[in-house]
Amino acid sequence: KLLRKYSGYLSSLKQEFSKKKKKGKLPKEARQILFEWWTAHYKWPYPTEADKIALAEATGLDQKQINNWFINQRKRHWKPAENMHFSVMDNSSTSSLFADD
């Protein structure tokens, strides 16, 4: 009796859930391609716009997914080299730190 009463409602709910985008892991093949790029560019894992377009074509993902994967990957797994901080600073400021006055 209940099932008959709510069957239309239940089927419409089922349709709604099936329409929604499924969250979760990216396809294994796509992750593998992104990871290969990551390991090849580990010292500076910031893909250019051209890289992102090429990765999107190779993986079948959209650029937002590519961006999010790299953001998450850098947060979770990337430790910039210590000496990178000094290379960003100009020489005059670093030399003044070590100068004997």
N, CA, C and O atoms as a printed pandas DataFrame, in Angstrom:
     atom_number atom_name residue_name chain_id  residue_number  x_coord  y_coord  z_coord
0              1         N          LYS        A               1    0.825   -1.199    0.000
1              2        CA          LYS        A               1    0.000    0.000    0.000
2              3         C          LYS        A               1    0.873    1.269    0.000
3              4         O          LYS        A               1    0.674    2.173   -0.811
4              5         N          LEU        A               2    1.845    1.312    0.930
5              6        CA          LEU        A               2    2.760    2.456    0.987
6              7         C          LEU        A               2    3.582    2.581   -0.292
7              8         O          LEU        A               2    3.785    3.670   -0.828
8              9         N          LEU        A               3    4.048    1.419   -0.759
9             10        CA          LEU        A               3    4.889    1.418   -1.959
10            11         C          LEU        A               3    4.137    1.985   -3.152
11            12         O          LEU        A               3    4.695    2.757   -3.933
12            13         N          ARG        A               4    2.864    1.602   -3.296
13            14        CA          ARG        A               4    2.056    2.136   -4.394
14            15         C          ARG        A               4    1.866    3.642   -4.243
15            16         O          ARG        A               4    1.923    4.387   -5.221
16            17         N          LYS        A               5    1.640    4.074   -3.022
17            18        CA          LYS        A               5    1.388    5.488   -2.757
18            19         C          LYS        A               5    2.603    6.354   -3.092
19            20         O          LYS        A               5    2.465    7.451   -3.633
20            21         N          TYR        A               6    3.795    5.844   -2.764
21            22        CA          TYR        A               6    5.016    6.648   -2.925
22            23         C          TYR        A               6    5.890    6.233   -4.108
23            24         O          TYR        A               6    6.984    6.773   -4.280
24            25         N          SER        A               7    5.431    5.290   -4.921
25            26        CA          SER        A               7    6.295    4.791   -5.997
26            27         C          SER        A               7    6.672    5.889   -6.995
27            28         O          SER        A               7    7.805    5.926   -7.476
28            29         N          GLY        A               8    5.736    6.777   -7.306
29            30        CA          GLY        A               8    6.051    7.881   -8.219
30            31         C          GLY        A               8    7.096    8.814   -7.634
31            32         O          GLY        A               8    8.010    9.259   -8.329
32            33         N          TYR        A               9    6.952    9.103   -6.359
33            34        CA          TYR        A               9    7.908    9.969   -5.661
34            35         C          TYR        A               9    9.284    9.313   -5.602
35            36         O          TYR        A               9   10.304    9.964   -5.827
36            37         N          LEU        A              10    9.301    8.004   -5.292
37            38        CA          LEU        A              10   10.574    7.287   -5.204
38            39         C          LEU        A              10   11.287    7.245   -6.554
39            40         O          LEU        A              10   12.504    7.417   -6.618
40            41         N          SER        A              11   10.539    7.020   -7.626
41            42        CA          SER        A              11   11.185    6.962   -8.939
42            43         C          SER        A              11   11.722    8.331   -9.352
43            44         O          SER        A              11   12.763    8.419  -10.003
44            45         N          SER        A              12   11.014    9.403   -8.975
45            46        CA          SER        A              12   11.535   10.732   -9.313
46            47         C          SER        A              12   12.791   11.045   -8.490
47            48         O          SER        A              12   13.714   11.688   -8.990
48            49         N          LEU        A              13   12.828   10.596   -7.237
49            50        CA          LEU        A              13   14.036   10.765   -6.420
50            51         C          LEU        A              13   15.209   10.009   -7.029
51            52         O          LEU        A              13   16.329   10.515   -7.098
52            53         N          LYS        A              14   14.926    8.788   -7.469
53            54        CA          LYS        A              14   15.962    7.951   -8.077
54            55         C          LYS        A              14   16.544    8.645   -9.315
55            56         O          LYS        A              14   17.756    8.639   -9.531
56            57         N          GLN        A              15   15.664    9.239  -10.118
57            58        CA          GLN        A              15   16.126    9.959  -11.307
58            59         C          GLN        A              15   16.995   11.149  -10.926
59            60         O          GLN        A              15   18.016   11.406  -11.563
60            61         N          GLU        A              16   16.593   11.874   -9.889
61            62        CA          GLU        A              16   17.375   13.031   -9.434
62            63         C          GLU        A              16   18.786   12.614   -9.037
63            64         O          GLU        A              16   19.763   13.255   -9.423
64            65         N          PHE        A              17   18.884   11.535   -8.263
65            66        CA          PHE        A              17   20.193   11.077   -7.806
66            67         C          PHE        A              17   21.057   10.605   -8.965
67            68         O          PHE        A              17   22.270   10.816   -8.960
68            69         N          SER        A              18   20.451    9.972   -9.951
69            70        CA          SER        A              18   21.239    9.486  -11.082
70            71         C          SER        A              18   21.718   10.635  -11.968
71            72         O          SER        A              18   22.729   10.502  -12.657
72            73         N          LYS        A              19   21.003   11.761  -11.957
73            74        CA          LYS        A              19   21.417   12.929  -12.742
74            75         C          LYS        A              19   22.623   13.624  -12.130
75            76         O          LYS        A              19   23.474   14.159  -12.841
76            77         N          LYS        A              20   22.686   13.610  -10.805
77            78        CA          LYS        A              20   23.755   14.333  -10.118
78            79         C          LYS        A              20   25.107   13.743  -10.486
79            80         O          LYS        A              20   25.259   12.536  -10.671
80            81         N          LYS        A              21   26.087   14.645  -10.585
81            82        CA          LYS        A              21   27.442   14.219  -10.924
82            83         C          LYS        A              21   28.004   13.383   -9.778
83            84         O          LYS        A              21   27.889   13.750   -8.609
84            85         N          LYS        A              22   28.601   12.276  -10.128
85            86        CA          LYS        A              22   29.171   11.414   -9.100
86            87         C          LYS        A              22   30.503   11.994   -8.634
87            88         O          LYS        A              22   31.377   12.304   -9.443
88            89         N          LYS        A              23   30.641   12.134   -7.338
89            90        CA          LYS        A              23   31.893   12.625   -6.760
90            91         C          LYS        A              23   32.812   11.426   -6.545
91            92         O          LYS        A              23   32.366   10.279   -6.520
92            93         N          GLY        A              24   34.081   11.710   -6.392
93            94        CA          GLY        A              24   34.995   10.625   -6.085
94            95         C          GLY        A              24   36.287   10.766   -6.842
95            96         O          GLY        A              24   36.646   11.842   -7.319
96            97         N          LYS        A              25   36.968    9.664   -6.939
97            98        CA          LYS        A              25   38.274    9.661   -7.585
98            99         C          LYS        A              25   38.144    9.885   -9.087
99           100         O          LYS        A              25   37.149    9.521   -9.713
100          101         N          LEU        A              26   39.173   10.489   -9.630
101          102        CA          LEU        A              26   39.258   10.618  -11.086
102          103         C          LEU        A              26   39.599    9.251  -11.660
103          104         O          LEU        A              26   40.112    8.392  -10.943
104          105         N          PRO        A              27   39.324    9.037  -12.939
105          106        CA          PRO        A              27   39.667    7.744  -13.550
106          107         C          PRO        A              27   41.160    7.436  -13.406
107          108         O          PRO        A              27   42.003    8.331  -13.459
108          109         N          LYS        A              28   41.461    6.159  -13.225
109          110        CA          LYS        A              28   42.840    5.723  -12.989
110          111         C          LYS        A              28   43.780    6.184  -14.100
111          112         O          LYS        A              28   44.887    6.647  -13.823
112          113         N          GLU        A              29   43.348    6.061  -15.356
113          114        CA          GLU        A              29   44.197    6.456  -16.486
114          115         C          GLU        A              29   44.519    7.947  -16.421
115          116         O          GLU        A              29   45.651    8.354  -16.682
116          117         N          ALA        A              30   43.526    8.755  -16.075
117          118        CA          ALA        A              30   43.729   10.204  -15.972
118          119         C          ALA        A              30   44.710   10.519  -14.849
119          120         O          ALA        A              30   45.613   11.338  -15.019
120          121         N          ARG        A              31   44.530    9.867  -13.698
121          122        CA          ARG        A              31   45.445   10.094  -12.571
122          123         C          ARG        A              31   46.870    9.706  -12.937
123          124         O          ARG        A              31   47.823   10.372  -12.531
124          125         N          GLN        A              32   47.016    8.633  -13.702
125          126        CA          GLN        A              32   48.347    8.178  -14.113
126          127         C          GLN        A              32   49.027    9.230  -14.999
127          128         O          GLN        A              32   50.210    9.518  -14.814
128          129         N          ILE        A              33   48.303    9.792  -15.941
129          130        CA          ILE        A              33   48.852   10.824  -16.830
130          131         C          ILE        A              33   49.262   12.054  -16.030
131          132         O          ILE        A              33   50.344   12.603  -16.237
132          133         N          LEU        A              34   48.392   12.489  -15.111
133          134        CA          LEU        A              34   48.707   13.655  -14.278
134          135         C          LEU        A              34   49.921   13.379  -13.399
135          136         O          LEU        A              34   50.779   14.245  -13.226
136          137         N          PHE        A              35   49.990   12.172  -12.844
137          138        CA          PHE        A              35   51.109   11.828  -11.974
138          139         C          PHE        A              35   52.421   11.779  -12.752
139          140         O          PHE        A              35   53.462   12.169  -12.223
140          141         N          GLU        A              36   52.389   11.310  -13.993
141          142        CA          GLU        A              36   53.600   11.295  -14.829
142          143         C          GLU        A              36   54.093   12.718  -15.074
143          144         O          GLU        A              36   55.297   12.973  -15.019
144          145         N          TRP        A              37   53.178   13.646  -15.342
145          146        CA          TRP        A              37   53.569   15.051  -15.523
146          147         C          TRP        A              37   54.151   15.577  -14.219
147          148         O          TRP        A              37   55.175   16.259  -14.218
148          149         N          TRP        A              38   53.491   15.255  -13.108
149          150        CA          TRP        A              38   53.933   15.694  -11.775
150          151         C          TRP        A              38   55.374   15.247  -11.494
151          152         O          TRP        A              38   56.198   16.053  -11.061
152          153         N          THR        A              39   55.677   13.976  -11.738
153          154        CA          THR        A              39   57.022   13.471  -11.432
154          155         C          THR        A              39   58.065   14.086  -12.359
155          156         O          THR        A              39   59.202   14.311  -11.944
156          157         N          ALA        A              40   57.694   14.359  -13.602
157          158        CA          ALA        A              40   58.641   14.974  -14.539
158          159         C          ALA        A              40   58.920   16.437  -14.198
159          160         O          ALA        A              40   59.962   16.970  -14.580
160          161         N          HIS        A              41   58.003   17.092  -13.485
161          162        CA          HIS        A              41   58.134   18.524  -13.173
162          163         C          HIS        A              41   58.100   18.773  -11.671
163          164         O          HIS        A              41   57.609   19.812  -11.228
164          165         N          TYR        A              42   58.615   17.832  -10.882
165          166        CA          TYR        A              42   58.458   17.889   -9.426
166          167         C          TYR        A              42   59.058   19.145   -8.799
167          168         O          TYR        A              42   58.522   19.669   -7.822
168          169         N          LYS        A              43   60.168   19.629   -9.357
169          170        CA          LYS        A              43   60.807   20.812   -8.755
170          171         C          LYS        A              43   59.924   22.048   -8.852
171          172         O          LYS        A              43   59.967   22.912   -7.976
172          173         N          TRP        A              44   59.134   22.137   -9.899
173          174        CA          TRP        A              44   58.216   23.273  -10.065
174          175         C          TRP        A              44   56.928   22.759  -10.707
175          176         O          TRP        A              44   56.748   22.891  -11.918
176          177         N          PRO        A              45   56.028   22.172   -9.905
177          178        CA          PRO        A              45   54.831   21.513  -10.463
178          179         C          PRO        A              45   53.663   22.455  -10.722
179          180         O          PRO        A              45   52.562   22.265  -10.205
180          181         N          TYR        A              46   53.926   23.469  -11.527
181          182        CA          TYR        A              46   52.888   24.436  -11.898
182          183         C          TYR        A              46   52.731   24.410  -13.418
183          184         O          TYR        A              46   53.477   25.092  -14.120
184          185         N          PRO        A              47   51.778   23.639  -13.936
185          186        CA          PRO        A              47   51.618   23.562  -15.392
186          187         C          PRO        A              47   51.179   24.900  -15.985
187          188         O          PRO        A              47   50.400   25.640  -15.384
188          189         N          THR        A              48   51.696   25.191  -17.174
189          190        CA          THR        A              48   51.278   26.396  -17.891
190          191         C          THR        A              48   49.865   26.170  -18.437
191          192         O          THR        A              48   49.329   25.064  -18.371
192          193         N          GLU        A              49   49.277   27.237  -18.972
193          194        CA          GLU        A              49   47.948   27.090  -19.578
194          195         C          GLU        A              49   47.989   26.075  -20.716
195          196         O          GLU        A              49   47.069   25.274  -20.875
196          197         N          ALA        A              50   49.071   26.113  -21.510
197          198        CA          ALA        A              50   49.215   25.157  -22.616
198          199         C          ALA        A              50   49.324   23.729  -22.076
199          200         O          ALA        A              50   48.742   22.801  -22.637
200          201         N          ASP        A              51   50.078   23.559  -20.977
201          202        CA          ASP        A              51   50.187   22.238  -20.345
202          203         C          ASP        A              51   48.812   21.744  -19.892
203          204         O          ASP        A              51   48.462   20.580  -20.086
204          205         N          LYS        A              52   48.044   22.645  -19.288
205          206        CA          LYS        A              52   46.719   22.267  -18.775
206          207         C          LYS        A              52   45.787   21.837  -19.905
207          208         O          LYS        A              52   45.026   20.880  -19.762
208          209         N          ILE        A              53   45.853   22.552  -21.029
209          210        CA          ILE        A              53   45.022   22.199  -22.188
210          211         C          ILE        A              53   45.420   20.819  -22.704
211          212         O          ILE        A              53   44.563   19.981  -22.987
212          213         N          ALA        A              54   46.736   20.590  -22.825
213          214        CA          ALA        A              54   47.227   19.295  -23.299
214          215         C          ALA        A              54   46.841   18.175  -22.330
215          216         O          ALA        A              54   46.438   17.093  -22.757
216          217         N          LEU        A              55   46.964   18.436  -21.033
217          218        CA          LEU        A              55   46.589   17.430  -20.029
218          219         C          LEU        A              55   45.086   17.155  -20.061
219          220         O          LEU        A              55   44.657   16.012  -19.905
220          221         N          ALA        A              56   44.295   18.198  -20.261
221          222        CA          ALA        A              56   42.840   18.018  -20.353
222          223         C          ALA        A              56   42.486   17.135  -21.552
223          224         O          ALA        A              56   41.634   16.253  -21.448
224          225         N          GLU        A              57   43.142   17.376  -22.682
225          226        CA          GLU        A              57   42.882   16.564  -23.877
226          227         C          GLU        A              57   43.330   15.123  -23.666
227          228         O          GLU        A              57   42.640   14.185  -24.065
228          229         N          ALA        A              58   44.497   14.952  -23.033
229          230        CA          ALA        A              58   45.043   13.606  -22.832
230          231         C          ALA        A              58   44.229   12.793  -21.828
231          232         O          ALA        A              58   44.119   11.573  -21.955
232          233         N          THR        A              59   43.659   13.471  -20.830
233          234        CA          THR        A              59   42.961   12.761  -19.756
234          235         C          THR        A              59   41.450   12.694  -19.936
235          236         O          THR        A              59   40.793   11.834  -19.348
236          237         N          GLY        A              60   40.893   13.599  -20.748
237          238        CA          GLY        A              60   39.441   13.680  -20.872
238          239         C          GLY        A              60   38.793   14.449  -19.732
239          240         O          GLY        A              60   37.568   14.471  -19.615
240          241         N          LEU        A              61   39.604   15.080  -18.892
241          242        CA          LEU        A              61   39.090   15.890  -17.783
242          243         C          LEU        A              61   38.948   17.327  -18.248
243          244         O          LEU        A              61   39.505   17.700  -19.280
244          245         N          ASP        A              62   38.209   18.140  -17.502
245          246        CA          ASP        A              62   38.170   19.559  -17.840
246          247         C          ASP        A              62   39.261   20.291  -17.052
247          248         O          ASP        A              62   39.851   19.732  -16.127
248          249         N          GLN        A              63   39.519   21.542  -17.427
249          250        CA          GLN        A              63   40.633   22.277  -16.825
250          251         C          GLN        A              63   40.439   22.519  -15.334
251          252         O          GLN        A              63   41.413   22.584  -14.584
252          253         N          LYS        A              64   39.200   22.651  -14.904
253          254        CA          LYS        A              64   38.944   22.834  -13.467
254          255         C          LYS        A              64   39.396   21.596  -12.692
255          256         O          LYS        A              64   39.980   21.710  -11.615
256          257         N          GLN        A              65   39.123   20.424  -13.242
257          258        CA          GLN        A              65   39.560   19.184  -12.594
258          259         C          GLN        A              65   41.081   19.087  -12.578
259          260         O          GLN        A              65   41.667   18.638  -11.593
260          261         N          ILE        A              66   41.723   19.508  -13.673
261          262        CA          ILE        A              66   43.192   19.512  -13.741
262          263         C          ILE        A              66   43.740   20.449  -12.665
263          264         O          ILE        A              66   44.626   20.072  -11.898
264          265         N          ASN        A              67   43.210   21.669  -12.615
265          266        CA          ASN        A              67   43.657   22.647  -11.609
266          267         C          ASN        A              67   43.498   22.099  -10.197
267          268         O          ASN        A              67   44.420   22.182   -9.385
268          269         N          ASN        A              68   42.331   21.540   -9.908
269          270        CA          ASN        A              68   42.083   21.022   -8.565
270          271         C          ASN        A              68   43.022   19.878   -8.211
271          272         O          ASN        A              68   43.487   19.784   -7.075
272          273         N          TRP        A              69   43.304   19.004   -9.181
273          274        CA          TRP        A              69   44.218   17.891   -8.919
274          275         C          TRP        A              69   45.595   18.424   -8.536
275          276         O          TRP        A              69   46.200   17.947   -7.576
276          277         N          PHE        A              70   46.095   19.416   -9.286
277          278        CA          PHE        A              70   47.421   19.969   -8.976
278          279         C          PHE        A              70   47.431   20.716   -7.648
279          280         O          PHE        A              70   48.401   20.621   -6.896
280          281         N          ILE        A              71   46.371   21.455   -7.349
281          282        CA          ILE        A              71   46.285   22.152   -6.057
282          283         C          ILE        A              71   46.353   21.133   -4.921
283          284         O          ILE        A              71   47.125   21.296   -3.976
284          285         N          ASN        A              72   45.549   20.096   -5.019
285          286        CA          ASN        A              72   45.537   19.067   -3.972
286          287         C          ASN        A              72   46.862   18.330   -3.884
287          288         O          ASN        A              72   47.351   18.058   -2.788
288          289         N          GLN        A              73   47.442   18.008   -5.021
289          290        CA          GLN        A              73   48.705   17.270   -5.054
290          291         C          GLN        A              73   49.823   18.090   -4.407
291          292         O          GLN        A              73   50.625   17.558   -3.639
292          293         N          ARG        A              74   49.873   19.391   -4.724
293          294        CA          ARG        A              74   50.911   20.242   -4.117
294          295         C          ARG        A              74   50.708   20.356   -2.612
295          296         O          ARG        A              74   51.674   20.297   -1.850
296          297         N          LYS        A              75   49.459   20.517   -2.176
297          298        CA          LYS        A              75   49.178   20.616   -0.734
298          299         C          LYS        A              75   49.584   19.350    0.001
299          300         O          LYS        A              75   50.143   19.407    1.096
300          301         N          ARG        A              76   49.301   18.214   -0.606
301          302        CA          ARG        A              76   49.513   16.935    0.080
302          303         C          ARG        A              76   50.937   16.409   -0.038
303          304         O          ARG        A              76   51.427   15.754    0.882
304          305         N          HIS        A              77   51.619   16.684   -1.166
305          306        CA          HIS        A              77   52.857   15.949   -1.440
306          307         C          HIS        A              77   54.070   16.782   -1.817
307          308         O          HIS        A              77   55.149   16.221   -2.008
308          309         N          TRP        A              78   53.938   18.093   -1.931
309          310        CA          TRP        A              78   55.070   18.872   -2.444
310          311         C          TRP        A              78   55.695   19.699   -1.344
311          312         O          TRP        A              78   55.017   20.456   -0.650
312          313         N          LYS        A              79   57.013   19.540   -1.195
313          314        CA          LYS        A              79   57.772   20.366   -0.264
314          315         C          LYS        A              79   58.796   21.137   -1.091
315          316         O          LYS        A              79   59.771   20.552   -1.565
316          317         N          PRO        A              80   58.589   22.443   -1.271
317          318        CA          PRO        A              80   59.574   23.213   -2.046
318          319         C          PRO        A              80   60.947   23.131   -1.389
319          320         O          PRO        A              80   61.054   23.076   -0.164
320          321         N          ALA        A              81   61.979   23.124   -2.197
321          322        CA          ALA        A              81   63.347   23.056   -1.680
322          323         C          ALA        A              81   63.632   24.284   -0.825
323          324         O          ALA        A              81   63.153   25.379   -1.119
324          325         N          GLU        A              82   64.418   24.093    0.238
325          326        CA          GLU        A              82   64.760   25.196    1.143
326          327         C          GLU        A              82   65.474   26.319    0.398
327          328         O          GLU        A              82   65.172   27.494    0.611
328          329         N          ASN        A              83   66.415   25.968   -0.471
329          330        CA          ASN        A              83   67.197   26.997   -1.166
330          331         C          ASN        A              83   66.365   27.786   -2.170
331          332         O          ASN        A              83   66.815   28.822   -2.659
332          333         N          MET        A              84   65.164   27.316   -2.485
333          334        CA          MET        A              84   64.297   28.038   -3.412
334          335         C          MET        A              84   63.876   29.384   -2.811
335          336         O          MET        A              84   63.696   30.362   -3.537
336          337         N          HIS        A              85   63.721   29.427   -1.490
337          338        CA          HIS        A              85   63.322   30.672   -0.834
338          339         C          HIS        A              85   64.380   31.749   -1.036
339          340         O          HIS        A              85   64.054   32.914   -1.264
340          341         N          PHE        A              86   65.644   31.357   -0.951
341          342        CA          PHE        A              86   66.723   32.329   -1.105
342          343         C          PHE        A              86   66.871   32.781   -2.551
343          344         O          PHE        A              86   67.224   33.933   -2.803
344          345         N          SER        A              87   66.609   31.900   -3.494
345          346        CA          SER        A              87   66.739   32.295   -4.896
346          347         C          SER        A              87   65.674   33.312   -5.279
347          348         O          SER        A              87   65.860   34.070   -6.231
348          349         N          VAL        A              88   64.576   33.338   -4.560
349          350        CA          VAL        A              88   63.522   34.310   -4.837
350          351         C          VAL        A              88   63.930   35.687   -4.322
351          352         O          VAL        A              88   63.618   36.709   -4.934
352          353         N          MET        A              89   64.623   35.700   -3.200
353          354        CA          MET        A              89   65.076   36.975   -2.628
354          355         C          MET        A              89   66.222   37.516   -3.477
355          356         O          MET        A              89   66.987   36.749   -4.061
356          357         N          ASP        A              90   66.336   38.848   -3.543
357          358        CA          ASP        A              90   67.443   39.377   -4.344
358          359         C          ASP        A              90   68.739   39.299   -3.539
359          360         O          ASP        A              90   68.708   39.204   -2.312
360          361         N          ASN        A              91   69.865   39.338   -4.227
361          362        CA          ASN        A              91   71.169   39.127   -3.599
362          363         C          ASN        A              91   71.498   40.175   -2.548
363          364         O          ASN        A              91   72.145   39.849   -1.553
364          365         N          SER        A              92   71.081   41.411   -2.729
365          366        CA          SER        A              92   71.431   42.461   -1.777
366          367         C          SER        A              92   70.840   42.179   -0.399
367          368         O          SER        A              92   71.492   42.428    0.616
368          369         N          SER        A              93   69.620   41.665   -0.351
369          370        CA          SER        A              93   69.012   41.407    0.956
370          371         C          SER        A              93   69.652   40.203    1.636
371          372         O          SER        A              93   69.770   40.179    2.861
372          373         N          THR        A              94   70.071   39.194    0.853
373          374        CA          THR        A              94   70.703   38.034    1.483
374          375         C          THR        A              94   72.118   38.363    1.915
375          376         O          THR        A              94   72.572   37.881    2.953
376          377         N          SER        A              95   72.827   39.179    1.137
377          378        CA          SER        A              95   74.200   39.503    1.529
378          379         C          SER        A              95   74.218   40.374    2.779
379          380         O          SER        A              95   75.149   40.281    3.579
380          381         N          SER        A              96   73.199   41.222    2.963
381          382        CA          SER        A              96   73.170   42.063    4.156
382          383         C          SER        A              96   72.891   41.235    5.410
383          384         O          SER        A              96   73.253   41.644    6.514
384          385         N          LEU        A              97   72.257   40.085    5.250
385          386        CA          LEU        A              97   72.006   39.223    6.399
386          387         C          LEU        A              97   73.297   38.651    6.966
387          388         O          LEU        A              97   73.407   38.414    8.169
388          389         N          PHE        A              98   74.274   38.430    6.091
389          390        CA          PHE        A              98   75.501   37.766    6.507
390          391         C          PHE        A              98   76.699   38.703    6.592
391          392         O          PHE        A              98   77.814   38.253    6.857
392          393         N          ALA        A              99   76.491   39.973    6.376
393          394        CA          ALA        A              99   77.610   40.930    6.383
394          395         C          ALA        A              99   78.043   41.225    7.815
395          396         O          ALA        A              99   77.216   41.313    8.723
396          397         N          ASP        A             100   79.361   41.378    8.001
397          398        CA          ASP        A             100   79.899   41.779    9.305
398          399         C          ASP        A             100   79.973   43.286    9.338
399          400         O          ASP        A             100   80.769   43.880    8.610
400          401         N          ASP        A             101   79.160   43.920   10.167
401          402        CA          ASP        A             101   79.165   45.383   10.231
402          403         C          ASP        A             101   80.113   45.873   11.291
403          404         O          ASP        A             101   80.249   47.080   11.488
